[in-house]
PDB file of C-alpha atoms in Angstrom:
ATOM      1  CA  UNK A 481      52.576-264.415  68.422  1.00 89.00           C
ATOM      2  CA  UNK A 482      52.688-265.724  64.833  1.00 93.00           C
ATOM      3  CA  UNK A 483      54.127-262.350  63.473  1.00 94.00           C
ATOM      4  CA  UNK A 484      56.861-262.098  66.405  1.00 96.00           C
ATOM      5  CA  UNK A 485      58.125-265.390  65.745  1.00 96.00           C
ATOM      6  CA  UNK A 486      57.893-264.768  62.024  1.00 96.00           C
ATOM      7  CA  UNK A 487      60.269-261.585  62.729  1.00 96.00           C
ATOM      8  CA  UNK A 488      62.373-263.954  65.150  1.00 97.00           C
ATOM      9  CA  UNK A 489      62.998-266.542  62.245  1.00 98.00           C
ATOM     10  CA  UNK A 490      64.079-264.065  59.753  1.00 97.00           C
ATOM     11  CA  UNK A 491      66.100-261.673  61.752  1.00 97.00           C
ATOM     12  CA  UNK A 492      68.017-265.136  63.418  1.00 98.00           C
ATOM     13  CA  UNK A 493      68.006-266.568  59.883  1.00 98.00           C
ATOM     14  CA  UNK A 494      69.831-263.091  58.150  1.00 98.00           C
ATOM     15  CA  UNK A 495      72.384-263.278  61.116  1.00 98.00           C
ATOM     16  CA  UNK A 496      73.326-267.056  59.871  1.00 98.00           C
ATOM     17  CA  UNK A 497      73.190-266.229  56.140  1.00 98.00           C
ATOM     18  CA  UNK A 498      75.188-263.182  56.470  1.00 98.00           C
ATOM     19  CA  UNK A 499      77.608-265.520  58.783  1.00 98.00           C
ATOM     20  CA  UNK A 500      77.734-267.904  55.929  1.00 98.00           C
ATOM     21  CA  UNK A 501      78.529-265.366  53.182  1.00 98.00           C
ATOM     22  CA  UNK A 502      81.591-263.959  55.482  1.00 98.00           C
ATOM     23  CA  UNK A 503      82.951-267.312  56.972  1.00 97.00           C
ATOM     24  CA  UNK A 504      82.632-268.931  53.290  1.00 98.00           C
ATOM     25  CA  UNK A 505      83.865-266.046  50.804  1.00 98.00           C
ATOM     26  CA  UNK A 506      84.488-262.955  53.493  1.00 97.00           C
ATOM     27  CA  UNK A 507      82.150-260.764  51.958  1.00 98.00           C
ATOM     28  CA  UNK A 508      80.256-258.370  54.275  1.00 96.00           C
ATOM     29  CA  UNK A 509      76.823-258.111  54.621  1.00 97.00           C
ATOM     30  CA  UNK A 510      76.109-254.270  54.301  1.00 96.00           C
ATOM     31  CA  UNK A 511      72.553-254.052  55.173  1.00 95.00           C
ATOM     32  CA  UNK A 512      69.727-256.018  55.899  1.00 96.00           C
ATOM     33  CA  UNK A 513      66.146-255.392  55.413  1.00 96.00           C
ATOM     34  CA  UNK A 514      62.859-257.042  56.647  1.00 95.00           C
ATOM     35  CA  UNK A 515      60.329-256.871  54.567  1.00 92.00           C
ATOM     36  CA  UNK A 516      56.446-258.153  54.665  1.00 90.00           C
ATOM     37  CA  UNK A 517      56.969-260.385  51.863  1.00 92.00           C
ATOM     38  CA  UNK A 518      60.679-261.626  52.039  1.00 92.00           C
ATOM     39  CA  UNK A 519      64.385-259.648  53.470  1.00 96.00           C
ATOM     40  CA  UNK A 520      67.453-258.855  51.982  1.00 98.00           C
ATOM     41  CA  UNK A 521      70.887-258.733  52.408  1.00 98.00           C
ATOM     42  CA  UNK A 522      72.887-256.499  50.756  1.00 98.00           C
ATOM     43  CA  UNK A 523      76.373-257.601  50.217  1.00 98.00           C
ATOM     44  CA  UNK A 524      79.671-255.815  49.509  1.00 97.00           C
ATOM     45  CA  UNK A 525      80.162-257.810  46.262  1.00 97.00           C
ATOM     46  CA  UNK A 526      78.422-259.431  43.398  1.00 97.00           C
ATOM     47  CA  UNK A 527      77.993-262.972  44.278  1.00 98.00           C
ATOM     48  CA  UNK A 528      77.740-266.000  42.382  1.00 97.00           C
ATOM     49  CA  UNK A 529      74.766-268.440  41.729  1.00 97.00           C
ATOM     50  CA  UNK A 530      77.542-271.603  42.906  1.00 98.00           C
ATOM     51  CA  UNK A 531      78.564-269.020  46.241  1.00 98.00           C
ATOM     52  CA  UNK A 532      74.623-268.563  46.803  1.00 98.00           C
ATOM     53  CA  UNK A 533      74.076-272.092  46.845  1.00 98.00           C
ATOM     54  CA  UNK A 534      77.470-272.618  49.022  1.00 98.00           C
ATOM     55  CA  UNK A 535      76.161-270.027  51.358  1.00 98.00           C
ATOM     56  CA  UNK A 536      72.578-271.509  51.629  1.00 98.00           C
ATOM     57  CA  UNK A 537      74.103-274.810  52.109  1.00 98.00           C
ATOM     58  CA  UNK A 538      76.044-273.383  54.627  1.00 98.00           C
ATOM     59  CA  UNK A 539      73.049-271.609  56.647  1.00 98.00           C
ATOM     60  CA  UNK A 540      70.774-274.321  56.729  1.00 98.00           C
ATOM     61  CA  UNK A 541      73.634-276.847  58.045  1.00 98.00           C
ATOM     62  CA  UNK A 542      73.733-274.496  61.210  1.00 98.00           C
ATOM     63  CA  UNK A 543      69.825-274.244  61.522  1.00 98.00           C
ATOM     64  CA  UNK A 544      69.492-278.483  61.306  1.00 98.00           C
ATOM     65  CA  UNK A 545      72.518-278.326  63.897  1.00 98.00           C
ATOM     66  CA  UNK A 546      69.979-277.038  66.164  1.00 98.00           C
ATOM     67  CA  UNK A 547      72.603-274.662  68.065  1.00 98.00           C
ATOM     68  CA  UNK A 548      71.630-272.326  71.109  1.00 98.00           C
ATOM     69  CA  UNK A 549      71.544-268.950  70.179  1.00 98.00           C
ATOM     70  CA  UNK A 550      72.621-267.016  73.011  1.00 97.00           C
ATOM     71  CA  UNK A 551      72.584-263.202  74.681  1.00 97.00           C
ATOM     72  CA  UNK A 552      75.194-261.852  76.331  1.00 95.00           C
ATOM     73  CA  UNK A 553      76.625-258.497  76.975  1.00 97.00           C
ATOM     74  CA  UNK A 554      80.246-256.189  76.825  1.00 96.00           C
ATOM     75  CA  UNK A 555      81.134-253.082  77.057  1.00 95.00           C
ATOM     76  CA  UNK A 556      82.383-251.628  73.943  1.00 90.00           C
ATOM     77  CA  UNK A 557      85.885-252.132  75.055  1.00 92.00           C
ATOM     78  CA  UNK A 558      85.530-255.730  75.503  1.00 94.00           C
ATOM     79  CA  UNK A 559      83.898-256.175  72.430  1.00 93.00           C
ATOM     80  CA  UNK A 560      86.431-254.419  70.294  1.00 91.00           C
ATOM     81  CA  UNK A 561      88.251-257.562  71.478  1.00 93.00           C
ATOM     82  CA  UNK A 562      86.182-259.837  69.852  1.00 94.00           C
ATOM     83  CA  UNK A 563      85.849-261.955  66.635  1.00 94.00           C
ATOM     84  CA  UNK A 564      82.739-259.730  65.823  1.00 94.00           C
ATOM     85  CA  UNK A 565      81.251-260.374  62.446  1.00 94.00           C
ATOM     86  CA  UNK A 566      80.631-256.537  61.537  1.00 89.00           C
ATOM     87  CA  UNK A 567      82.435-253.895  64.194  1.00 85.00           C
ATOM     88  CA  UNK A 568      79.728-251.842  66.329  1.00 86.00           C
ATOM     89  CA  UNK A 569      79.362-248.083  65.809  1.00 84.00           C
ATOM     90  CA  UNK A 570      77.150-247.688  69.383  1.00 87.00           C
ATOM     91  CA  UNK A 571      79.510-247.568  72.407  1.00 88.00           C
ATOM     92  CA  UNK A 572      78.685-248.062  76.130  1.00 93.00           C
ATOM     93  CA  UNK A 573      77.273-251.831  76.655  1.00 96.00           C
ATOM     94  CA  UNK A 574      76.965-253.833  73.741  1.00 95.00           C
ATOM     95  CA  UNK A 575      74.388-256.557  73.478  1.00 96.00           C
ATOM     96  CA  UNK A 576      75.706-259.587  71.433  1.00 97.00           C
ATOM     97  CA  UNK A 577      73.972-262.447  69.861  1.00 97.00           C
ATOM     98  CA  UNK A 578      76.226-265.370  69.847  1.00 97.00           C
ATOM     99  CA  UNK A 579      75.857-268.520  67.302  1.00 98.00           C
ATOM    100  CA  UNK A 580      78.492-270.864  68.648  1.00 97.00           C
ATOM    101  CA  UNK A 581      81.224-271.667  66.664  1.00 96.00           C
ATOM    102  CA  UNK A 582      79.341-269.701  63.794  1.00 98.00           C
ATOM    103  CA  UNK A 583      77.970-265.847  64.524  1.00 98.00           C
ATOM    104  CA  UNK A 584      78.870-263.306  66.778  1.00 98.00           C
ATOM    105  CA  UNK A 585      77.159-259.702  65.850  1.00 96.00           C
ATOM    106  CA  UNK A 586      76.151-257.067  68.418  1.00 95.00           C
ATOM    107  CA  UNK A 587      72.419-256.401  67.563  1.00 94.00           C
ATOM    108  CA  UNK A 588      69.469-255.080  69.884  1.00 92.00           C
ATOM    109  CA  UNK A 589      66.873-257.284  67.974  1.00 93.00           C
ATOM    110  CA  UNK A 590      64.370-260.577  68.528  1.00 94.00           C
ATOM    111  CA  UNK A 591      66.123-263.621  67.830  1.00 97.00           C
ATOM    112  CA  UNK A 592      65.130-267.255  68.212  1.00 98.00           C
ATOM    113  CA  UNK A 593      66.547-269.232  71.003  1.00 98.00           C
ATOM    114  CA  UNK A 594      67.873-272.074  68.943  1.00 98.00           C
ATOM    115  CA  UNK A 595      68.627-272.076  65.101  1.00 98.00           C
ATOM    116  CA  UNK A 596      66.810-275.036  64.479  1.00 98.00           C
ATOM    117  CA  UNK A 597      63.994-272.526  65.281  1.00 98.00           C
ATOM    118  CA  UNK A 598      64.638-270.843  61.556  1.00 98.00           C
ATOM    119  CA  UNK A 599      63.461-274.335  60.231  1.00 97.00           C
ATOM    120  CA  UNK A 600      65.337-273.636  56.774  1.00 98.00           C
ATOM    121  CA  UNK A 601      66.875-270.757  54.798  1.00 98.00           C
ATOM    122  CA  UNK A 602      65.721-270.165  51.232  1.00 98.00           C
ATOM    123  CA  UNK A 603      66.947-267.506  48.751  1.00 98.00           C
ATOM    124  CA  UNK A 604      64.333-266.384  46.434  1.00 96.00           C
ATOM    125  CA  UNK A 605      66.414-264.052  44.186  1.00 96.00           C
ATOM    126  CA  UNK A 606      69.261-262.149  43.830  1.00 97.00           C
ATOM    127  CA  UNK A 607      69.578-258.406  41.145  1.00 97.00           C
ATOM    128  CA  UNK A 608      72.817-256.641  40.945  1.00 95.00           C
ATOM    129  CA  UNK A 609      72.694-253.767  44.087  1.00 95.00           C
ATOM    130  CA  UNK A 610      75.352-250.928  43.984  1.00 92.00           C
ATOM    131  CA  UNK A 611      78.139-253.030  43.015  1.00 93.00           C
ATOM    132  CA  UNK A 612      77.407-255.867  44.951  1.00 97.00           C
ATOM    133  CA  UNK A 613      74.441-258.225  45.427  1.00 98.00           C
ATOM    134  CA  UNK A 614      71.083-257.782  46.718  1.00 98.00           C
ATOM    135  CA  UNK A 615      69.713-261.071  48.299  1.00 98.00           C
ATOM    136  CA  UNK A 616      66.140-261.964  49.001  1.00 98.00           C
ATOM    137  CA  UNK A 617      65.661-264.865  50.879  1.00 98.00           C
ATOM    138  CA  UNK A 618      62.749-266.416  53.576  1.00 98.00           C
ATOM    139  CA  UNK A 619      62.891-268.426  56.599  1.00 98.00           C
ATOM    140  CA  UNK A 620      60.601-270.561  58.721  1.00 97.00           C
ATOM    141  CA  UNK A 621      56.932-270.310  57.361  1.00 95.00           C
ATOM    142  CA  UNK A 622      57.544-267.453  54.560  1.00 96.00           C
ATOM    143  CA  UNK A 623      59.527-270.676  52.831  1.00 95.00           C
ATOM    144  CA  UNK A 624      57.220-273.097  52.833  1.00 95.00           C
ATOM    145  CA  UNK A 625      54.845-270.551  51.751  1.00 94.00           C
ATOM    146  CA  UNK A 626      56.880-268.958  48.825  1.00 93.00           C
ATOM    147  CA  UNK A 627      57.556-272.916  48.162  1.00 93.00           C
ATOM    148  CA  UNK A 628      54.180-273.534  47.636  1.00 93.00           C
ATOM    149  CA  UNK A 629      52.905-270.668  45.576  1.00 93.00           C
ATOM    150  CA  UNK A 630      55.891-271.757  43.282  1.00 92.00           C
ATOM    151  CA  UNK A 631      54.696-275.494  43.740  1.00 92.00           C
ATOM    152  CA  UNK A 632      51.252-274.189  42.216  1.00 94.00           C
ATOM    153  CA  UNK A 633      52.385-272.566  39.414  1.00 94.00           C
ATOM    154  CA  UNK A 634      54.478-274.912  38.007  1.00 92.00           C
ATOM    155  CA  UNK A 635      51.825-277.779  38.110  1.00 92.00           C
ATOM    156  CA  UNK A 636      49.475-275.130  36.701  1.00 93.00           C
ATOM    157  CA  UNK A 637      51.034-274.143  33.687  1.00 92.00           C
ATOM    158  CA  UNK A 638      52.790-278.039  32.911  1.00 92.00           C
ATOM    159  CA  UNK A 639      48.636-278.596  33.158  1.00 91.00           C
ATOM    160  CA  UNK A 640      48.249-276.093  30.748  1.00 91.00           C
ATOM    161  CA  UNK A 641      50.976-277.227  28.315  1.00 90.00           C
ATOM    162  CA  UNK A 642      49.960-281.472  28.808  1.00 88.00           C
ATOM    163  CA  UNK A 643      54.354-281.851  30.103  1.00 92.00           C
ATOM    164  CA  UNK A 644      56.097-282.466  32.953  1.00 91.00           C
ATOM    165  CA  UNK A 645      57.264-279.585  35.293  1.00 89.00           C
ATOM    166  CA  UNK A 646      60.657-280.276  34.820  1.00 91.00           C
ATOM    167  CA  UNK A 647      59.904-279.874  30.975  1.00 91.00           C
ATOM    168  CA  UNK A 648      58.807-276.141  31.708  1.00 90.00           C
ATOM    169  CA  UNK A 649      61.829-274.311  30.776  1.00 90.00           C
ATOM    170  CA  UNK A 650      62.296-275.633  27.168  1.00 91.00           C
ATOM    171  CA  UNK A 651      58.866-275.283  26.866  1.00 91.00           C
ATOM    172  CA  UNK A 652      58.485-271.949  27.831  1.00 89.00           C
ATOM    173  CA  UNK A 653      61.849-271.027  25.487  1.00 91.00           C
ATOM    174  CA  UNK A 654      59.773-272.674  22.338  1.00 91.00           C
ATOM    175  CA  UNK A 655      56.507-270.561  23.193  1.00 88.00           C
ATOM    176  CA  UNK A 656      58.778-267.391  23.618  1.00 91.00           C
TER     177      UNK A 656
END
């Protein structure tokens, strides 16, 4: 149960980040991949650090909106009619997940049933990918958890130096 809902949370939470990133600065999620760790989004262009945090700010406004996610189906005819996100390749009938006012993507995966569901949208990191961007970022319990492994290190080494955390960069800069 755990692990499906953990799926659910980052497949729902890619669909609203890759929303974000088109809506905001129409650049096209090219693939998406889910991994044990933390997914990524590969994007069509390099992106930068202020359209990350755009994006993210973005997201997580539709996950606190707490909107239905919804299932509903066309054939591909009906679809092509559609303000779909990314075109389908499959033909026949389409299953689409709908975001209101936000997402609509034909997709045959888990979702949750409401974005509030996600609980929050984090990116992690970002590295140049085929001339665009490669975008790792966690949702639901993977955030809190990459949050607090990054919570522990920073108090551990501002222990280790006697500073504040927020006096780690400099600090680390001097040592280096």
């Amino acid at each position: 149960r755990a692990r499906r809902l953990d799926h659910m949370q980052q497949h729902t939470g890619q669909h609203v980040l890759s929303a974000a990133f088109d809506r905001l600065f129409g650049v096209r999620t090219v693939s998406f991949h889910m991994g044990a760790a933390s997914s990524t989004i590969d994007l069509a262009r390099e992106v930068s650090p202020a359209e990350i945090d755009r994006a993210v700010a973005e997201a997580n406004g539709v996950v606190w909106d707490d909107r239905p996610v919804g299932i509903r189906y066309a054939t591909d005819a009906e679809a092509a009619a559609m303000p779909l996100r990314k075109e389908s390749q499959r033909s026949g009938v389409l299953r689409l997940v709908e975001v209101p006012e936000f997402d609509l993507s034909a997709c045959g995966g888990t979702h949750v049933p409401r974005t509030g569901t996600i609980g929050v949208i984090v990116v992690s990191g970002t590295e140049r990918f085929r001339g665009g961007s490669r975008v790792s970022f966690l949702c639901g319990r993977r955030a809190l958890d990459g949050y607090n492994v990054l919570r522990d290190v920073t108090t551990s080494a501002s222990r280790s130096l006697s500073i504040g955390v927020g006096e780690l960069p400099d600090a680390v800069t001097r040592l280096a």
